[in-house]
Short mmCIF file of C-alpha atoms in Angstrom, two decimals:
data_model
loop_
_atom_site.label_atom_id
_atom_site.label_comp_id
_atom_site.label_asym_id
_atom_site.label_seq_id
_atom_site.Cartn_x
_atom_site.Cartn_y
_atom_site.Cartn_z
CA MET A 1 131.61 108.83 141.46
CA ASP A 2 132.29 111.60 138.97
CA GLN A 3 131.04 111.20 135.41
CA ALA A 4 134.52 110.87 133.92
CA THR A 5 135.26 107.90 136.17
CA GLN A 6 131.90 106.31 135.38
CA THR A 7 132.52 106.64 131.65
CA ALA A 8 136.02 105.19 132.01
CA TRP A 9 134.69 102.26 134.06
CA LEU A 10 132.04 101.48 131.47
CA ALA A 11 134.64 101.68 128.68
CA ARG A 12 136.87 99.21 130.51
CA THR A 13 133.88 96.96 131.16
CA LEU A 14 132.87 97.03 127.49
CA LYS A 15 136.42 96.11 126.47
CA HIS A 16 136.31 93.11 128.83
CA ILE A 17 132.92 92.03 127.48
CA GLU A 18 134.16 92.17 123.91
CA GLY A 19 137.38 90.34 124.73
CA GLY A 20 136.05 87.87 127.30
CA THR A 21 138.58 89.21 129.83
CA THR A 22 138.63 90.77 133.27
CA ASP A 23 141.00 92.86 135.38
CA GLN A 24 143.90 90.80 136.69
CA GLY A 25 146.84 91.22 139.03
CA GLU A 26 150.41 90.47 138.14
CA ALA A 27 150.75 87.25 140.13
CA VAL A 28 148.99 84.52 142.07
CA THR A 29 148.92 85.11 145.86
CA ARG A 30 149.43 82.40 148.50
CA ILE A 31 148.19 82.98 152.05
CA ALA A 32 148.96 80.76 155.04
CA VAL A 33 145.94 79.02 156.57
CA GLN A 34 147.44 79.82 159.97
CA ARG A 35 146.25 83.43 159.52
CA TYR A 36 142.69 82.14 159.93
CA THR A 37 143.22 79.76 162.84
CA ASP A 38 145.96 81.20 165.08
CA PRO A 39 144.68 82.95 168.25
CA ALA A 40 147.88 85.00 168.45
CA PHE A 41 147.35 86.34 164.92
CA LEU A 42 143.76 87.28 165.79
CA ALA A 43 144.96 89.05 168.94
CA ARG A 44 147.37 91.12 166.83
CA GLU A 45 144.54 92.02 164.43
CA ARG A 46 142.33 93.15 167.28
CA ASP A 47 145.06 95.11 169.04
CA THR A 48 146.29 96.90 165.92
CA VAL A 49 143.88 96.84 162.96
CA PHE A 50 140.71 97.12 165.06
CA ARG A 51 142.10 99.84 167.33
CA ASN A 52 144.05 102.07 164.95
CA HIS A 53 141.59 102.36 162.04
CA PRO A 54 138.12 103.92 161.79
CA ILE A 55 135.53 101.18 162.24
CA ALA A 56 131.94 101.37 160.96
CA VAL A 57 129.62 100.64 163.87
CA SER A 58 126.16 102.02 163.05
CA PHE A 59 124.09 104.19 160.72
CA SER A 60 123.29 107.89 160.79
CA SER A 61 119.56 107.28 160.46
CA ARG A 62 119.62 105.17 163.64
CA LEU A 63 120.70 108.40 165.36
CA ALA A 64 118.44 110.73 163.45
CA LYS A 65 117.50 113.16 166.24
CA PRO A 66 119.17 114.56 169.35
CA GLY A 67 118.63 112.08 172.15
CA ASP A 68 118.69 109.02 169.89
CA PHE A 69 121.18 106.38 171.03
CA VAL A 70 122.35 102.83 170.30
CA THR A 71 124.74 100.52 172.13
CA HIS A 72 127.29 98.36 170.34
CA ASP A 73 129.48 95.51 171.59
CA HIS A 74 130.92 93.70 168.55
CA LEU A 75 134.28 95.50 168.69
CA GLY A 76 135.20 93.97 172.02
CA LEU A 77 134.55 97.36 173.59
CA PRO A 78 131.19 98.42 175.08
CA LEU A 79 130.11 101.48 173.09
CA LEU A 80 127.38 104.05 173.61
CA LEU A 81 126.62 106.01 170.43
CA LEU A 82 124.29 109.00 170.58
CA ARG A 83 123.21 112.15 168.80
CA GLY A 84 123.87 115.05 171.14
CA ARG A 85 121.94 118.26 171.46
CA ASP A 86 124.72 119.82 169.40
CA GLY A 87 123.56 117.68 166.46
CA GLN A 88 126.79 115.68 166.39
CA VAL A 89 127.26 111.96 166.84
CA HIS A 90 129.25 111.10 169.96
CA ALA A 91 130.80 107.81 171.03
CA TYR A 92 131.58 106.86 174.61
CA LEU A 93 132.71 103.75 176.38
CA ASN A 94 129.48 102.41 177.88
CA VAL A 95 131.08 102.19 181.30
CA CYS A 96 130.22 104.07 184.48
CA ARG A 97 133.24 105.90 185.92
CA HIS A 98 132.35 104.85 189.48
CA ARG A 99 132.70 101.06 189.61
CA GLY A 100 132.77 100.16 185.91
CA ALA A 101 129.21 98.89 185.52
CA ARG A 102 127.52 98.98 182.13
CA LEU A 103 125.87 102.37 182.01
CA VAL A 104 123.16 101.75 179.37
CA THR A 105 121.65 98.28 179.02
CA ALA A 106 119.09 99.05 176.30
CA ARG A 107 120.08 98.33 172.69
CA GLU A 108 118.61 101.63 171.48
CA GLY A 109 116.34 104.48 172.43
CA CYS A 110 115.31 108.03 171.62
CA GLY A 111 114.79 111.40 173.28
CA ARG A 112 117.25 110.65 176.07
CA HIS A 113 119.77 113.24 177.20
CA ARG A 114 120.66 111.79 180.60
CA PHE A 115 121.99 108.35 181.41
CA THR A 116 121.89 106.92 184.92
CA CYS A 117 123.95 103.94 185.99
CA PRO A 118 121.68 101.12 187.24
CA TYR A 119 124.17 100.22 190.01
CA HIS A 120 124.59 103.41 192.08
CA ALA A 121 122.76 106.02 189.99
CA TRP A 122 125.69 108.13 188.86
CA THR A 123 124.16 110.30 186.15
CA TYR A 124 125.74 111.70 182.96
CA ASP A 125 124.47 113.97 180.20
CA ASP A 126 124.80 113.51 176.43
CA ALA A 127 128.10 115.39 176.50
CA GLY A 128 129.47 112.68 178.82
CA THR A 129 129.60 115.03 181.80
CA LEU A 130 129.05 113.56 185.26
CA LEU A 131 126.07 115.55 186.54
CA SER A 132 125.29 114.01 189.91
CA LEU A 133 125.81 111.08 192.24
CA PRO A 134 123.92 110.05 195.38
CA HIS A 135 125.52 110.97 198.71
CA GLU A 136 128.21 112.97 197.01
CA ALA A 137 129.68 114.04 200.35
CA GLY A 138 130.87 110.48 200.90
CA PHE A 139 133.38 110.87 198.07
CA GLY A 140 135.26 113.77 199.65
CA ASP A 141 136.77 116.12 197.10
CA LEU A 142 135.83 114.03 194.05
CA ASP A 143 136.35 116.12 190.91
CA LYS A 144 133.29 115.41 188.74
CA GLY A 145 135.06 117.01 185.81
CA GLN A 146 137.59 114.18 185.86
CA HIS A 147 134.92 111.48 186.00
CA GLY A 148 133.00 112.07 182.78
CA LEU A 149 132.39 109.27 180.32
CA VAL A 150 135.39 108.21 178.26
CA ARG A 151 134.94 109.63 174.78
CA LEU A 152 136.12 108.00 171.55
CA PRO A 153 136.47 109.89 168.25
CA ALA A 154 133.37 109.50 166.05
CA ALA A 155 132.30 110.82 162.66
CA GLU A 156 129.78 110.19 159.87
CA ALA A 157 130.09 109.63 156.14
CA PHE A 158 127.60 108.42 153.50
CA GLY A 159 125.04 107.40 156.13
CA VAL A 160 127.48 105.34 158.22
CA VAL A 161 128.83 106.11 161.71
CA PHE A 162 132.54 105.45 162.28
CA VAL A 163 134.42 105.22 165.55
CA LEU A 164 138.16 105.21 166.16
CA PRO A 165 138.50 102.81 169.13
CA ARG A 166 141.36 104.74 170.76
CA GLN A 167 140.97 107.40 173.41
CA ASP A 168 144.03 109.31 172.23
CA GLY A 169 143.29 109.26 168.49
CA ASP A 170 142.05 111.78 165.93
CA LEU A 171 139.44 110.78 163.36
CA ASP A 172 139.74 112.46 159.97
CA LEU A 173 137.51 110.51 157.57
CA ASP A 174 138.59 112.56 154.56
CA LYS A 175 142.14 111.38 155.17
CA ALA A 176 141.28 107.86 156.31
CA LEU A 177 138.84 106.99 153.51
CA GLY A 178 140.54 109.00 150.77
CA PRO A 179 138.89 109.67 147.40
CA LEU A 180 136.44 106.80 147.90
CA LYS A 181 134.64 108.89 150.52
CA ARG A 182 133.79 111.47 147.84
CA ASP A 183 132.77 108.62 145.55
CA MET A 184 130.31 107.28 148.08
CA GLU A 185 128.88 110.68 148.94
CA SER A 186 128.20 111.30 145.25
CA PHE A 187 125.60 108.52 145.40
CA GLY A 188 123.57 110.61 147.86
CA LEU A 189 123.62 108.06 150.68
CA SER A 190 124.11 110.53 153.53
CA ASP A 191 120.37 111.03 153.99
CA HIS A 192 119.35 107.42 153.25
CA LEU A 193 117.51 105.41 155.90
CA VAL A 194 118.29 102.04 157.41
CA TYR A 195 115.99 99.25 156.29
CA ASP A 196 115.99 95.68 157.61
CA GLU A 197 119.10 95.81 159.76
CA ARG A 198 120.31 92.37 160.85
CA GLU A 199 123.02 90.81 162.99
CA ILE A 200 124.20 87.31 162.09
CA GLY A 201 126.78 85.18 163.89
CA LEU A 202 128.90 82.85 161.77
CA ARG A 203 131.32 80.01 162.47
CA CYS A 204 134.21 81.31 160.37
CA ASN A 205 137.07 83.75 160.53
CA TRP A 206 136.10 87.34 159.74
CA LYS A 207 138.57 87.54 156.84
CA VAL A 208 136.80 84.74 154.97
CA VAL A 209 133.66 86.89 154.82
CA ILE A 210 135.55 89.93 153.55
CA GLU A 211 137.28 87.90 150.84
CA GLY A 212 133.93 86.71 149.50
CA GLY A 213 133.14 90.30 148.53
CA LEU A 214 136.47 91.02 146.84
CA GLU A 215 136.18 88.82 143.74
CA THR A 216 133.57 87.85 141.14
CA TYR A 217 135.11 84.46 140.31
CA HIS A 218 132.69 82.62 142.63
CA VAL A 219 129.43 84.22 141.52
CA ARG A 220 128.51 81.82 138.72
CA HIS A 221 128.94 78.76 140.92
CA ALA A 222 128.23 79.78 144.52
CA HIS A 223 125.20 81.89 143.56
CA GLY A 224 123.77 79.73 140.77
CA ARG A 225 120.35 79.60 142.47
CA THR A 226 120.12 83.30 143.27
CA ILE A 227 121.98 86.19 141.64
CA ALA A 228 124.25 84.47 139.09
CA PRO A 229 121.73 84.83 136.22
CA MET A 230 121.90 88.62 136.69
CA PHE A 231 125.68 88.88 136.21
CA LEU A 232 128.28 88.19 133.55
CA ASP A 233 130.74 85.48 134.54
CA ASN A 234 133.96 86.79 136.11
CA ILE A 235 134.03 90.15 134.33
CA SER A 236 135.01 92.98 136.63
CA VAL A 237 136.86 96.26 136.98
CA MET A 238 138.99 96.41 140.15
CA GLU A 239 140.97 99.32 141.58
CA ARG A 240 143.16 99.67 144.64
CA PHE A 241 143.09 102.70 146.94
CA ASP A 242 145.39 101.23 149.58
CA PRO A 243 144.16 100.03 152.03
CA HIS A 244 140.71 100.26 150.40
CA ALA A 245 139.40 98.96 147.09
CA ARG A 246 136.68 99.57 144.50
CA LEU A 247 135.22 96.81 142.31
CA TYR A 248 132.50 96.46 139.69
CA PHE A 249 130.19 93.45 139.54
CA THR A 250 129.05 93.52 135.90
CA LYS A 251 125.41 92.73 135.15
CA ARG A 252 124.15 91.22 131.92
CA GLU A 253 122.59 94.60 131.06
CA ALA A 254 126.13 95.77 130.39
CA ALA A 255 126.00 93.96 127.03
CA LYS A 256 123.81 96.88 125.89
CA LEU A 257 126.86 99.13 126.14
CA LYS A 258 127.92 97.85 122.72
CA THR A 259 125.16 99.91 121.12
CA GLN A 260 125.22 103.05 123.29
CA ALA A 261 127.30 106.16 123.69
CA LEU A 262 128.93 105.87 127.13
CA ASP A 263 128.98 109.55 128.05
CA GLY A 264 126.36 110.37 130.68
CA LEU A 265 125.53 106.76 131.60
CA ARG A 266 125.46 105.62 135.23
CA VAL A 267 127.59 102.65 136.28
CA ARG A 268 124.95 101.57 138.80
CA ASP A 269 122.51 100.87 135.92
CA PHE A 270 124.81 98.24 134.38
CA GLY A 271 126.30 96.60 137.45
CA ASN A 272 126.98 96.97 141.15
CA PRO A 273 129.90 99.13 142.29
CA LEU A 274 131.31 97.55 145.44
CA TYR A 275 133.40 99.57 147.89
CA PHE A 276 135.64 97.93 150.47
CA PHE A 277 136.74 100.19 153.30
CA PHE A 278 139.54 98.62 155.30
CA PRO A 279 139.34 96.72 157.48
CA ASN A 280 135.77 95.42 157.57
CA LEU A 281 133.16 97.52 155.71
CA ILE A 282 131.63 96.60 152.34
CA VAL A 283 129.08 98.82 150.59
CA LEU A 284 127.31 97.52 147.48
CA VAL A 285 125.70 100.26 145.40
CA GLN A 286 122.43 99.26 143.73
CA PRO A 287 120.46 101.26 141.10
CA ASP A 288 118.21 102.91 143.71
CA HIS A 289 119.77 102.11 147.11
CA ALA A 290 122.81 100.54 148.76
CA THR A 291 123.44 97.52 150.95
CA VAL A 292 126.00 97.47 153.74
CA MET A 293 127.88 94.65 155.47
CA ILE A 294 130.20 95.14 158.45
CA THR A 295 132.18 92.16 159.76
CA PHE A 296 133.58 91.88 163.30
CA PRO A 297 135.94 89.17 164.57
CA GLN A 298 134.57 87.24 167.55
CA GLY A 299 137.19 84.48 167.63
CA THR A 300 139.45 82.61 165.24
CA ASP A 301 136.43 80.60 164.06
CA ALA A 302 133.66 83.11 164.70
CA CYS A 303 132.52 86.50 163.48
CA MET A 304 129.48 88.76 163.66
CA ILE A 305 127.86 90.33 160.61
CA GLN A 306 126.03 93.65 160.93
CA GLY A 307 124.17 94.53 157.76
CA ALA A 308 121.34 96.63 156.36
CA ALA A 309 119.96 98.34 153.30
CA LEU A 310 120.15 102.12 152.96
CA ILE A 311 117.05 103.34 151.13
CA PRO A 312 116.28 106.88 149.89
CA GLU A 313 112.98 107.49 151.69
CA PRO A 314 110.75 105.93 154.35
CA ALA A 315 108.85 102.81 153.28
CA LEU A 316 105.42 104.11 154.29
CA THR A 317 103.16 102.12 151.98
CA GLU A 318 102.61 98.42 151.38
CA LYS A 319 103.85 98.86 147.82
CA ALA A 320 107.07 100.50 149.01
CA ARG A 321 107.67 97.83 151.63
CA ALA A 322 107.09 95.09 149.06
CA HIS A 323 109.65 96.71 146.75
CA TRP A 324 112.33 96.96 149.43
CA ASP A 325 111.54 93.55 150.91
CA LYS A 326 112.09 92.00 147.48
CA ASN A 327 115.42 93.78 147.02
CA VAL A 328 116.64 93.03 150.53
CA LYS A 329 115.71 89.36 150.17
CA ILE A 330 117.92 89.07 147.08
CA PHE A 331 120.79 90.61 149.05
CA TRP A 332 120.43 88.40 152.11
CA ASP A 333 119.75 85.22 150.12
CA ALA A 334 123.00 85.71 148.20
CA LEU A 335 124.89 86.54 151.37
CA ASP A 336 123.54 83.43 153.06
CA GLU A 337 125.14 81.38 150.29
CA ASP A 338 128.43 83.17 150.93
CA PHE A 339 128.06 82.64 154.67
CA GLN A 340 127.45 78.91 154.31
CA MET A 341 130.47 78.66 152.04
CA GLY A 342 132.55 80.62 154.55
CA GLN A 343 131.67 78.22 157.34
CA SER A 344 132.60 75.32 155.05
CA ILE A 345 135.93 76.99 154.31
CA GLN A 346 136.71 77.44 158.00
CA ALA A 347 136.01 73.77 158.65
CA GLY A 348 138.35 72.99 155.77
CA PHE A 349 141.05 75.10 157.39
CA ARG A 350 140.73 73.04 160.55
CA SER A 351 141.04 69.76 158.64
CA GLY A 352 144.74 70.24 157.91
CA ALA A 353 144.25 69.59 154.19
CA ASN A 354 145.95 72.84 153.15
CA SER A 355 148.83 74.80 154.61
CA HIS A 356 148.06 77.70 152.24
CA ILE A 357 145.22 79.01 150.11
CA THR A 358 145.66 80.44 146.63
CA PHE A 359 144.14 83.60 145.16
CA GLY A 360 144.19 83.68 141.36
CA ARG A 361 145.22 86.72 139.35
CA PHE A 362 141.58 87.83 139.04
CA GLU A 363 141.14 87.47 142.82
CA HIS A 364 143.93 89.96 143.45
CA PRO A 365 141.88 92.32 145.68
CA CYS A 366 142.03 89.52 148.27
CA GLY A 367 145.80 89.80 148.07
CA TRP A 368 145.51 93.59 148.48
CA PHE A 369 143.46 92.99 151.62
CA HIS A 370 146.10 90.75 153.19
CA ALA A 371 148.88 93.16 152.23
CA ALA A 372 146.94 95.93 153.98
CA LEU A 373 146.58 93.73 157.05
CA ASP A 374 150.32 93.06 157.16
CA LYS A 375 151.04 96.77 156.82
CA ALA A 376 148.54 97.69 159.52
CA MET A 377 150.00 95.13 161.95
CA THR A 378 153.57 96.36 161.48
CA PRO A 379 154.84 97.83 164.77
CA GLY A 380 154.27 101.55 164.81
CA ALA A 381 151.75 101.49 161.93
CA MET A 382 148.79 103.87 162.24
CA ALA A 383 145.84 104.71 160.00
#
């Protein structure tokens, strides 16, 4: 985030503190509960939103060296992600081109440049090329060049690996992520390292989890036992970069802005900038690191959370590990409160009590999110 934007954010925050206000939208938004419970609506989301937009699937530091690989299945597609000998991250469908068996069964590994199918030993290199197959003569004039692994577009930004889950697509992250990509890269996250990565299954619709990160209205009440004492109540700066958004969770330290010149100050010292990258990535910027949450639909009433901290250097000492463990615990403890609330909300949806839910004017980024979903699911819409 450039210094001019940081100064402007802090000025807006100070004005809200002095006036007891917060950013607000023009109107209240009503959303049908059916969007969270209808299998047909979920199928449309998966077939459009989660196929036509770049999706965060892993972290650059998990693929630090050529030969490093991870597998990923939360998108409903079996993925093999690897760092090739060319230094680039590649994504393939984790499917052998012979009979369709899963090519790589391990969750992760390193130093591997060849992958052999466990069924009939067809072997591929890290460029996806079919190198060899037993008893090749039995396949007549098989063209090995036409039987390489199916590649998907992949790219990296601010320490995160993105995949476009379409064989015929092009992935331009500068275009897809817009000015927020430059924002994120200004925080120096590209060379940060994954710390305490977790996967958590929840009994709620994926959108409920996203919405919990797009407003500060709930912090005082839902997080009363954890992070609420750190933050001012419902004071936030919110900006739309359709389909993405940028928010500011204002800490109590921001009250000190009343006595300071704003030029040269860092926003991350007075609150947490939160970046939402449509459709399912949230990055929370902390004073000395960032925390990441990626949400994948697994059913109308189920989702999978993939999350981690991105830290600036390896935690090689007990003191360093204690520091990061403390910070990560705060993150996950607060998220657990959100997750429990999300599961409660989903049960409420199923009760029939409400036909619609209501987002207040200071919850308007949730309305932005649903507007982006509608746009993305319009026939012919592409990222």
